[in-house]
CSV table of C-alpha atoms in Angstrom, one decimal:
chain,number,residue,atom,x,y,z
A,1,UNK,CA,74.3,100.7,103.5
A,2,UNK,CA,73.7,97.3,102.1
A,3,UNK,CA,73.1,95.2,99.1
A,4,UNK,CA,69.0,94.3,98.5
A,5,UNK,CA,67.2,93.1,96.1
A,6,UNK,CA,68.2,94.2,92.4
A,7,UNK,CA,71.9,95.0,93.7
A,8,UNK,CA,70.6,98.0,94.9
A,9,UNK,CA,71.3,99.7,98.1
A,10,UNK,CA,69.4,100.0,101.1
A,11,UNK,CA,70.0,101.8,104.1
A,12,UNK,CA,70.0,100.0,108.0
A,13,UNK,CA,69.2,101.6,111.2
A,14,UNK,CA,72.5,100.7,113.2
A,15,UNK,CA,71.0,101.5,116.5
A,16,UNK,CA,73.7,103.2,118.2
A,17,UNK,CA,73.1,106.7,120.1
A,18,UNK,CA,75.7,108.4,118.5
A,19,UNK,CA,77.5,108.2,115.1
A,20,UNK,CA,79.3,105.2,113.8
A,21,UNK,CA,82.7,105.5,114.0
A,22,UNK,CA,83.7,102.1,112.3
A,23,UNK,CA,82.5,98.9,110.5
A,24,UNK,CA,84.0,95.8,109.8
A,25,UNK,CA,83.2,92.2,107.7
A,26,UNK,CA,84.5,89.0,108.6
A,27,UNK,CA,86.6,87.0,106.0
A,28,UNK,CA,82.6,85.3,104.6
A,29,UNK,CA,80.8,88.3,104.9
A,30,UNK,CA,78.5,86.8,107.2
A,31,UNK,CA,79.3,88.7,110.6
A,32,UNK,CA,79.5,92.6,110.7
A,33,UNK,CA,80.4,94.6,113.7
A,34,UNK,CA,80.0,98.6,114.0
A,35,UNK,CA,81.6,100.6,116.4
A,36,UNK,CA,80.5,104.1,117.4
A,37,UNK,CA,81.2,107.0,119.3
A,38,UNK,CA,78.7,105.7,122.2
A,39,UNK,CA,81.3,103.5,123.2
A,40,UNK,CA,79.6,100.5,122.3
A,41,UNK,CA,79.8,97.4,119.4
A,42,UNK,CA,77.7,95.6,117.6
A,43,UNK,CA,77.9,92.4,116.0
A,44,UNK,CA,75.4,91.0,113.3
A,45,UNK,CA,75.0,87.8,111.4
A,46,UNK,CA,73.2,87.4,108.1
A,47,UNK,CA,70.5,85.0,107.8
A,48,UNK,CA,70.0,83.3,105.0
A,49,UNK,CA,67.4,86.1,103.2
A,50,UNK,CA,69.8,88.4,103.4
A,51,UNK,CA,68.6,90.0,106.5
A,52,UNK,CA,70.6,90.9,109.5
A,53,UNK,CA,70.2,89.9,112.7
A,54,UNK,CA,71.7,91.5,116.1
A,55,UNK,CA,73.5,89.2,118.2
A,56,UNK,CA,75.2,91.6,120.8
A,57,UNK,CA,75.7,95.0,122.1
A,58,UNK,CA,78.3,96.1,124.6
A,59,UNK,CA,80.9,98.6,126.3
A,60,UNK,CA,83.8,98.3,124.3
A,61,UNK,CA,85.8,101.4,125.4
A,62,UNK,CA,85.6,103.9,128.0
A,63,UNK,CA,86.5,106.8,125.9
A,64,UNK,CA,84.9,110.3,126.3
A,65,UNK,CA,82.4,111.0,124.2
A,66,UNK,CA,83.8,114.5,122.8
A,67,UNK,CA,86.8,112.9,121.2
A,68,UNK,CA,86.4,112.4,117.7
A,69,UNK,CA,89.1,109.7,117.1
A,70,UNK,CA,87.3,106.7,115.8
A,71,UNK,CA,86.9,103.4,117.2
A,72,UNK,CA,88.6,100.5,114.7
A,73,UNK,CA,87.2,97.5,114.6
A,74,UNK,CA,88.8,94.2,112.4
A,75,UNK,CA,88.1,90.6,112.4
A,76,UNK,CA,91.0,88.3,113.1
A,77,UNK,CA,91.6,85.0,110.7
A,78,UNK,CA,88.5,82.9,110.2
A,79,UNK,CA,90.7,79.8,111.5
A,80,UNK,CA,90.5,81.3,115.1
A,81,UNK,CA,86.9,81.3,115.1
A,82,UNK,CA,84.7,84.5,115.6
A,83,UNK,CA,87.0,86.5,117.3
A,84,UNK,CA,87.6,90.7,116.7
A,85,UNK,CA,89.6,93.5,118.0
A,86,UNK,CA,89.3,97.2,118.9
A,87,UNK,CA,90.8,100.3,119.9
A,88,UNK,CA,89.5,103.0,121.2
A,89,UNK,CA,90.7,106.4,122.8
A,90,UNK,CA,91.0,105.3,126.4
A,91,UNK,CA,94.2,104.1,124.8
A,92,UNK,CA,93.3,100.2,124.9
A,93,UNK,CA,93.4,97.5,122.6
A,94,UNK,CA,91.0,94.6,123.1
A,95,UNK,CA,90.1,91.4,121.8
A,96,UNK,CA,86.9,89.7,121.9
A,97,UNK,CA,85.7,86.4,121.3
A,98,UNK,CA,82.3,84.6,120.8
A,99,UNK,CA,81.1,82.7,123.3
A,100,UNK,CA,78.6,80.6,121.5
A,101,UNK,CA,76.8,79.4,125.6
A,102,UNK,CA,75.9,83.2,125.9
A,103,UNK,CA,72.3,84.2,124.7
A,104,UNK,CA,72.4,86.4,122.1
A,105,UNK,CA,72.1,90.4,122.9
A,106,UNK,CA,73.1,89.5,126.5
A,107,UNK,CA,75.9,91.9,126.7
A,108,UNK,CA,78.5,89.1,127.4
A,109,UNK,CA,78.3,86.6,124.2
A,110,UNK,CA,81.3,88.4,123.3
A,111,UNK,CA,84.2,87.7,126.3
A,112,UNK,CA,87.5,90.2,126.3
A,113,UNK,CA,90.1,87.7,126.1
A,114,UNK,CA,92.9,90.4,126.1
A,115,UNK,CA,93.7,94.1,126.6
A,116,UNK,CA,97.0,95.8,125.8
A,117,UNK,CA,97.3,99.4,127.1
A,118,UNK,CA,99.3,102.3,125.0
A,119,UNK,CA,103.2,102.0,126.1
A,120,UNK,CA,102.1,105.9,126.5
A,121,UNK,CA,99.4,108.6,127.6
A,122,UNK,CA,98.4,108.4,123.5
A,123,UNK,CA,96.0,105.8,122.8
A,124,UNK,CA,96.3,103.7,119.1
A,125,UNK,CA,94.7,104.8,116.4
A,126,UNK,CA,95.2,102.0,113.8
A,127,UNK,CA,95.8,98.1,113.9
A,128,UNK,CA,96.3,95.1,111.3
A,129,UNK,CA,96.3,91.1,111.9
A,130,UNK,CA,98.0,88.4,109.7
A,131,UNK,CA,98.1,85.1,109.8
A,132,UNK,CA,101.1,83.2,107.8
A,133,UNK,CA,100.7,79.2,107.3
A,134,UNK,CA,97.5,79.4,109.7
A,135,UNK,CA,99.8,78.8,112.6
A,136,UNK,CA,101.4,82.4,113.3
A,137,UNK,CA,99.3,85.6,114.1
A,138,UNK,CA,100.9,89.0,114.1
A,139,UNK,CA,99.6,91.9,115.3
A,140,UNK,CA,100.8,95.8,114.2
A,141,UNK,CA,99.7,98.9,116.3
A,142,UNK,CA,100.3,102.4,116.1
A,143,UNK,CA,99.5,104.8,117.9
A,144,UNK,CA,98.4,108.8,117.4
A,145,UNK,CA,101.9,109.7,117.8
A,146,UNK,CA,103.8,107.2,115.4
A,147,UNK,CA,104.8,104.9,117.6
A,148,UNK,CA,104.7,101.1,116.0
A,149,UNK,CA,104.4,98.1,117.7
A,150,UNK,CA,104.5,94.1,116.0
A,151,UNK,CA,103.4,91.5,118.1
A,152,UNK,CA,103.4,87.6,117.7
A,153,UNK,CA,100.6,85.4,119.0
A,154,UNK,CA,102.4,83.7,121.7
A,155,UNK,CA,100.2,80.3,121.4
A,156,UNK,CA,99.0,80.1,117.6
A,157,UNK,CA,95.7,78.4,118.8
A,158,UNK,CA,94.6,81.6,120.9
A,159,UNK,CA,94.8,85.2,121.0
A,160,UNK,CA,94.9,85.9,124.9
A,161,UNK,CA,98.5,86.2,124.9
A,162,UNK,CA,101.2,88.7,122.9
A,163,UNK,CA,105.0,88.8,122.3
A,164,UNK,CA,106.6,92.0,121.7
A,165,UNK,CA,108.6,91.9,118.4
A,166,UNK,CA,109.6,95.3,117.7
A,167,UNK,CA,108.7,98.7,118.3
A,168,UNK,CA,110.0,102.4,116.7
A,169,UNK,CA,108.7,105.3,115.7
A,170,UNK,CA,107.5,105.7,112.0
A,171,UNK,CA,108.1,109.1,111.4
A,172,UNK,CA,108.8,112.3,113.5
A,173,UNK,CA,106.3,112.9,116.4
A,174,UNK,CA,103.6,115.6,115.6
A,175,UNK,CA,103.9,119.1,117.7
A,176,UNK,CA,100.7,119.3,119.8
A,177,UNK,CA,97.5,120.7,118.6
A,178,UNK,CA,98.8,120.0,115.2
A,179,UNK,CA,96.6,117.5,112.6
A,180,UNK,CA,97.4,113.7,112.5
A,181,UNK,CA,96.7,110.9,110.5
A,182,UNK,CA,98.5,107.5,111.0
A,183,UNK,CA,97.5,104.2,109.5
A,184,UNK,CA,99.1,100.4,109.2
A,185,UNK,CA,98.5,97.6,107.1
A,186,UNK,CA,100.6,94.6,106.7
A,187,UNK,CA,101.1,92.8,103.2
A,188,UNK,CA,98.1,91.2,102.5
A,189,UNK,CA,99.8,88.5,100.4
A,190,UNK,CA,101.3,85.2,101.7
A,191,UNK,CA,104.7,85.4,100.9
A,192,UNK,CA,106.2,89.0,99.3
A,193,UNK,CA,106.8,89.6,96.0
A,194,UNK,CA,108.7,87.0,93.7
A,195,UNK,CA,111.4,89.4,92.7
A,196,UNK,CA,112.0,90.6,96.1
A,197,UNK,CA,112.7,87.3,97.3
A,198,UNK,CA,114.7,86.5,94.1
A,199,UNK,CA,117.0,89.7,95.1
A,200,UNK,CA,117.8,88.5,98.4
A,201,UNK,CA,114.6,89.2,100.4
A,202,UNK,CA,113.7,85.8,102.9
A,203,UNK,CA,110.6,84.1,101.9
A,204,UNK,CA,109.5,84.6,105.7
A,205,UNK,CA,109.9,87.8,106.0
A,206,UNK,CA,107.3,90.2,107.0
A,207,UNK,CA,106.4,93.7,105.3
A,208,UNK,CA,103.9,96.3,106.6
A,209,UNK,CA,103.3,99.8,105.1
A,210,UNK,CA,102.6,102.7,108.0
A,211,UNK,CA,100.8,106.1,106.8
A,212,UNK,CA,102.3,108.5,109.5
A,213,UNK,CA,101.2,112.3,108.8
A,214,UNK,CA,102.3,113.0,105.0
A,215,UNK,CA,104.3,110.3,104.9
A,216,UNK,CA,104.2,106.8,103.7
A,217,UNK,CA,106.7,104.0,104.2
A,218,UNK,CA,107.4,100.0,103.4
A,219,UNK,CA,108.5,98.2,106.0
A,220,UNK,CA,110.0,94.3,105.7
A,221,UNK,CA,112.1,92.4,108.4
A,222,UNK,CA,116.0,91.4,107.4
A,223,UNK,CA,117.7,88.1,108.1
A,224,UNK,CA,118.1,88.8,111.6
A,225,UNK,CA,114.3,89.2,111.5
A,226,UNK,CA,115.0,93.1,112.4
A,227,UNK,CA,112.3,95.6,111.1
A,228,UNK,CA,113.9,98.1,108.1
A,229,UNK,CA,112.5,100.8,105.7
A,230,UNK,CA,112.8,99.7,102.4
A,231,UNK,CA,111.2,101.9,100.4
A,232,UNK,CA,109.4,105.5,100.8
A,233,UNK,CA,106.0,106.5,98.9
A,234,UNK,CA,106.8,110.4,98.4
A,235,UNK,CA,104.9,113.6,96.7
A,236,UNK,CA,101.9,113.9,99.3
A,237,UNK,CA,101.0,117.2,100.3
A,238,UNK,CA,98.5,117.3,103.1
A,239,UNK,CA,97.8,114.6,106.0
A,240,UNK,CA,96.9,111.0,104.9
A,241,UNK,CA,93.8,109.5,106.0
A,242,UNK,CA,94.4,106.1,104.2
A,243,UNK,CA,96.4,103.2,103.1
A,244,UNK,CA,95.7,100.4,101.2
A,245,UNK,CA,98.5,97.1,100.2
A,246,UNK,CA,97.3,95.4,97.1
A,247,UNK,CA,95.9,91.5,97.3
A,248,UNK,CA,97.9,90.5,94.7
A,249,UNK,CA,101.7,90.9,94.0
A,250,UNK,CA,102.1,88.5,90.8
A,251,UNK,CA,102.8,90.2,88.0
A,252,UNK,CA,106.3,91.3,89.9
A,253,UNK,CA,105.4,94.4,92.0
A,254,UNK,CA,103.4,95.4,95.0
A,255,UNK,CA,100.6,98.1,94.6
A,256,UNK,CA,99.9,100.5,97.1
A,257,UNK,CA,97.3,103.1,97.2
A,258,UNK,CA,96.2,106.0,99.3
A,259,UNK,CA,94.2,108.6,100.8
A,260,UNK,CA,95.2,111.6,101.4
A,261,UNK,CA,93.8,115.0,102.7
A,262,UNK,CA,95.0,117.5,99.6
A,263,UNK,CA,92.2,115.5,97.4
A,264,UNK,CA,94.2,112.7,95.9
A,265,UNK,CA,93.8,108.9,95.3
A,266,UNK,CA,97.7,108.1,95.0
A,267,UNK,CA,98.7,104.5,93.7
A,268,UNK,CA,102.5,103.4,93.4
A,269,UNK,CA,103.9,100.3,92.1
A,270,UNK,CA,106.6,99.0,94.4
A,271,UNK,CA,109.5,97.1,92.1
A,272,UNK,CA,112.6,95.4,92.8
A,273,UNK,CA,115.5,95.8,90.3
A,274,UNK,CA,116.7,92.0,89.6
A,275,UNK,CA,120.1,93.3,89.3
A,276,UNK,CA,123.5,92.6,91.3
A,277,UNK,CA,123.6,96.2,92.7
A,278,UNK,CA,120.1,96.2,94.4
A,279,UNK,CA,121.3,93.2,96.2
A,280,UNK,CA,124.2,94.1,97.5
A,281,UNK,CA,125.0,95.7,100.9
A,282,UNK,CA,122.3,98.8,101.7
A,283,UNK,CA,124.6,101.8,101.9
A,284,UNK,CA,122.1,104.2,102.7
A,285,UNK,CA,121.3,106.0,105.7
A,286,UNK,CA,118.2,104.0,107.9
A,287,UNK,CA,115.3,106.8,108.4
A,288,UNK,CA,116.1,108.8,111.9
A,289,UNK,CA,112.7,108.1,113.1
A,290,UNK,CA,113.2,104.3,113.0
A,291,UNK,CA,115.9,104.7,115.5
A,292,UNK,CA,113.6,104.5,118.8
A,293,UNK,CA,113.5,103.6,122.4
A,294,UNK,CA,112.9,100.3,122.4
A,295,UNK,CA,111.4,99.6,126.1
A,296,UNK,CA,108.7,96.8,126.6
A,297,UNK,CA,105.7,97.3,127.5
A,298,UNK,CA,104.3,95.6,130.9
A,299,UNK,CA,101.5,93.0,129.1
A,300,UNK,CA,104.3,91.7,126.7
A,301,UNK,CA,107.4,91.6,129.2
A,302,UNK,CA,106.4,88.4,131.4
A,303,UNK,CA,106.0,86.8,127.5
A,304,UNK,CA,108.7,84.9,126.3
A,305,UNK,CA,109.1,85.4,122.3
A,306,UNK,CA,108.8,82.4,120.0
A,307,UNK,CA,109.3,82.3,116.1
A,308,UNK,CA,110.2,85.2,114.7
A,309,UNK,CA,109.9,86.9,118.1
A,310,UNK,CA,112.5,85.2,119.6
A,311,UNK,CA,115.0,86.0,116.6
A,312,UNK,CA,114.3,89.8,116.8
A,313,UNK,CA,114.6,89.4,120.8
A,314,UNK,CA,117.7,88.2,120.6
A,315,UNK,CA,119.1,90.5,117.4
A,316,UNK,CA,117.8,93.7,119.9
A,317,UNK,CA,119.9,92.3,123.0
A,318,UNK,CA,123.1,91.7,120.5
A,319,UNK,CA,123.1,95.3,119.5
A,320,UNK,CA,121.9,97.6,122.9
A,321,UNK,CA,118.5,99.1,123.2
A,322,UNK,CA,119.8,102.6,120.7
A,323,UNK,CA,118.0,101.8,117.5
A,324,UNK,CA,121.1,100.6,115.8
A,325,UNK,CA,120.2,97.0,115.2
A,326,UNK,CA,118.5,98.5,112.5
A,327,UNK,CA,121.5,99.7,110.4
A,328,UNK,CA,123.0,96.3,109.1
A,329,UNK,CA,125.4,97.8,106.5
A,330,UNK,CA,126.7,93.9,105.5
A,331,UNK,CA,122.8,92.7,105.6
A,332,UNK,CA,122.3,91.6,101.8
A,333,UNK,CA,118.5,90.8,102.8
A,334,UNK,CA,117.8,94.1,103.4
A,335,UNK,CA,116.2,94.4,100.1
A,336,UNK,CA,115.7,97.8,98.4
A,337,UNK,CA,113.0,99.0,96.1
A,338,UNK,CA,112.1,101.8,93.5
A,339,UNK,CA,108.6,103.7,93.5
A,340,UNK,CA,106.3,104.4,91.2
A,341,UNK,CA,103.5,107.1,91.0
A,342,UNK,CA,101.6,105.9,88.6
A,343,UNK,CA,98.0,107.1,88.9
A,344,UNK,CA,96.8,110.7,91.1
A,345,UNK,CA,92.8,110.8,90.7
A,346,UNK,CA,90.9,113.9,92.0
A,347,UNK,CA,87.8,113.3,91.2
A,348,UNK,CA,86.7,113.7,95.0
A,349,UNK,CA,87.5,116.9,94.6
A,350,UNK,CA,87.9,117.3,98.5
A,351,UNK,CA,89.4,114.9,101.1
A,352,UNK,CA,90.1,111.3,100.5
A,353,UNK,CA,88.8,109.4,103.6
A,354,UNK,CA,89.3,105.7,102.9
A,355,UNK,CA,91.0,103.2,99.9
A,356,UNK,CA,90.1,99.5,99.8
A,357,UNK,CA,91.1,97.1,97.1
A,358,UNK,CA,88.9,94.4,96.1
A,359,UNK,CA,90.4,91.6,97.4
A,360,UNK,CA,89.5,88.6,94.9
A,361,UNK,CA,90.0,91.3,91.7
A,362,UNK,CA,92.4,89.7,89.3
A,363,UNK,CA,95.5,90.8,90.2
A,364,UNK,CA,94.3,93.2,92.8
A,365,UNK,CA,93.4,95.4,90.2
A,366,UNK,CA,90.2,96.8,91.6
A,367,UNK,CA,90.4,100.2,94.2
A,368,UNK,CA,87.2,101.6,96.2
A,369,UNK,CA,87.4,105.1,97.6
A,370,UNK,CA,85.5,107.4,99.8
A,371,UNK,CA,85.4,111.2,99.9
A,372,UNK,CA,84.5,114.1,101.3
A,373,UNK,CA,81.9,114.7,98.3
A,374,UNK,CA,79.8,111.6,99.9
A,375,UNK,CA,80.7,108.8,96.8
A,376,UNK,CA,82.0,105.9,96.9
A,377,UNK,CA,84.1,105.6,93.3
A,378,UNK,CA,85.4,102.6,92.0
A,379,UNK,CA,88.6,102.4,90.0
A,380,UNK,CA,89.7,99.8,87.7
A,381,UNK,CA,93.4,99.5,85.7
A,382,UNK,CA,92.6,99.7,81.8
A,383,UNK,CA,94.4,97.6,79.3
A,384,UNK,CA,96.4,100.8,78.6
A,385,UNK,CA,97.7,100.9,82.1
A,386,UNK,CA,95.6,104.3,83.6
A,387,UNK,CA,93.8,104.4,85.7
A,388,UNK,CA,90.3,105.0,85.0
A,389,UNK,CA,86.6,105.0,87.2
A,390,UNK,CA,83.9,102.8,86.2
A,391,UNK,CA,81.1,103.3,89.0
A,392,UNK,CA,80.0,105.5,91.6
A,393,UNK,CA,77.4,105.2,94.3
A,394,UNK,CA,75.8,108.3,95.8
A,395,UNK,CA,74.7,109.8,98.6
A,396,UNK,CA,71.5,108.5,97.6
A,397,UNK,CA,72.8,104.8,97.7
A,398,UNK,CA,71.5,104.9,94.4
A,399,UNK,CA,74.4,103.5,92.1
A,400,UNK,CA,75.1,105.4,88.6
């Protein structure tokens, strides 16, 4: 589905000979890639009418065709040039880059310039890039067990090499045969939140959110750059499907929303109390599933860590490979937050599939949702402070 003339909506054939699993825009919204259950991606560039135009089609993955878990596809920063990642169910992640001296719809303008295999027999299911300052990339994985994995770019001017940051487990592994959803995202934003850093939390420091099961957690790295929960989203009652970090954290709080199997659009503000108790030391218990093996995995061993990968490398060797470098009792940095629900919409009425905030919204106060009733809806905060929907685009791809 695409914008044509008039605003409206027009459908594309995407060419693949089976469904599409995944899509993905580039920063411009100039290049699009699809990914589908055929194994094979597709990249297209918009022409100045507002056409698209095919540059390549290739083997991505070499996952069996019978297994429904989707292909993800993202764009890295624009600052790296025109170079995207994927995972599919043969349990690899791969990144591809343009080369511009290959013909278009050769099969090779796009070159792998690195593949990372699962540290187990479950493939990922979910990834997220960011780039701080232009010079540091990160990478967050997860796979369809819970296990997470960060990454820093070892050489900031390429992607073809990785250092292992940190890895754990996000919440308790699902029994076999039984329903998962997982999902990561790291904070969009440059820096986190004003008051967070004001209570104690370091400028640098990174955050993620991880959607594991019915579960959703905030993640942010401590002083000694180690990876610690600090803050839950609670009161989901079926398996989430989606997560979604807000653009914009200036009026004092994150948002997060998400998407969740029991029919519900859930968004939370994420605060931090500017008082002397939320700063002190973190007395609380660190989350049992946080407390994982914390092996390397072959592609990232022979890498030595720079940055912020060198700080939690040498914070895991000080404490033993148990898991308890993450309980830093002292650790004022390890900033706490309180969470609120403040919107649940239903209108799906079924499954929520997918939450996306509009990124340039002011104040990142613009959501986008898909369900299982075939809509797209789109949400916008009110000057009351609910929640309230202002569009919807049908199945028809004929918006009301």
């Amino acid at each position: 589905m695409e914008e044509g003339p008039g605003n409206n909506f027009v459908t594309t054939d995407h060419g693949h000979h089976d469904l599409v699993r995944a899509t993905a825009y580039n920063l411009h919204g100039n290049r699009k890639a699809t990914g589908g259950a055929d194994h094979r991606v597709k990249v297209y560039k918009k022409l100045p009418d507002g056409s698209w135009k095919l540059l390549d089609t290739w083997r991505a993955h070499d996952a069996e065709i019978f297994d429904l878990t989707s292909t993800q596809i993202k764009w890295s920063s624009p600052y790296l040039g025109q170079v995207l990642a994927t995972v599919g169910n043969d349990g690899k992640f791969k990144v591809w880059e343009e080369d511009v001296c290959e013909p278009m719809n050769s099969g090779h303008r796009f070159k792998c310039i690195f593949t990372l295999h699962s540290p187990s027999r479950v493939p990922y299911v979910s990834f997220d890039f960011k780039t701080v300052n232009i010079a540091d990339t990160y990478l967050a994985l997860i796979t369809r067990d819970g296990h997470l994995s960060v990454y820093e770019a070892s050489d900031p001017e390429s992607l073809t090499s990785w250092a292992l940051v940190d890895e754990f487990r996000v919440c308790t592994q699902p029994l076999r045969g039984e329903e998962d959803g997982f999902k990561v995202q790291f904070d969009p934003n440059e820096s986190p939140c004003w008051t967070a850093v004001a209570a104690g939390l370091s400028p640098k420091a990174l955050s993620l959110v991880t959607a594991g099961m019915d579960t959703v957690r905030v993640w942010r790295t401590d002083k000694l750059r180690s990876f610690y929960q600090a803050a839950e989203l609670a009161g989901h009652r079926g398996v989430l499907r989606d997560v979604a970090w807000g653009p914009a954290s200036t009026p004092g709080y994150d948002l997060i929303a998400t998407a969740c199997k029991d029919g519900c659009i859930r968004i939370f503000e994420v605060h931090t109390r500017l008082l002397s108790s939320s700063v002190g030391p973190v007395t609380s218990e660190p989350a049992p599933e946080a407390n994982g093996a914390r092996a390397s995995s072959p592609e990232a061993a022979a890498v030595t860590p720079s940055g912020i990968g060198a700080g939690l490398a040498g914070a895991s060797r000080a404490t033993g490979a148990s898991g308890a470098s993450r309980d830093h009792d002292e650790d004022s940095s390890r900033v706490q937050h309180t969470v609120d629900e403040v919107a649940c919409l239903t209108e799906h009425h079924g499954a929520v599939w997918a939450v996306k905030w509009e990124p340039i919204a002011l104040e990142g106060r613009e959501l986008v949702s898909a369900g299982d009733d075939g809509k797209l809806r789109f949400w916008k905060k009110a000057i009351d402070g609910t929640w309230k929907e202002y569009a919807t685009v049908e199945a028809g791809f004929e918006p009301e």
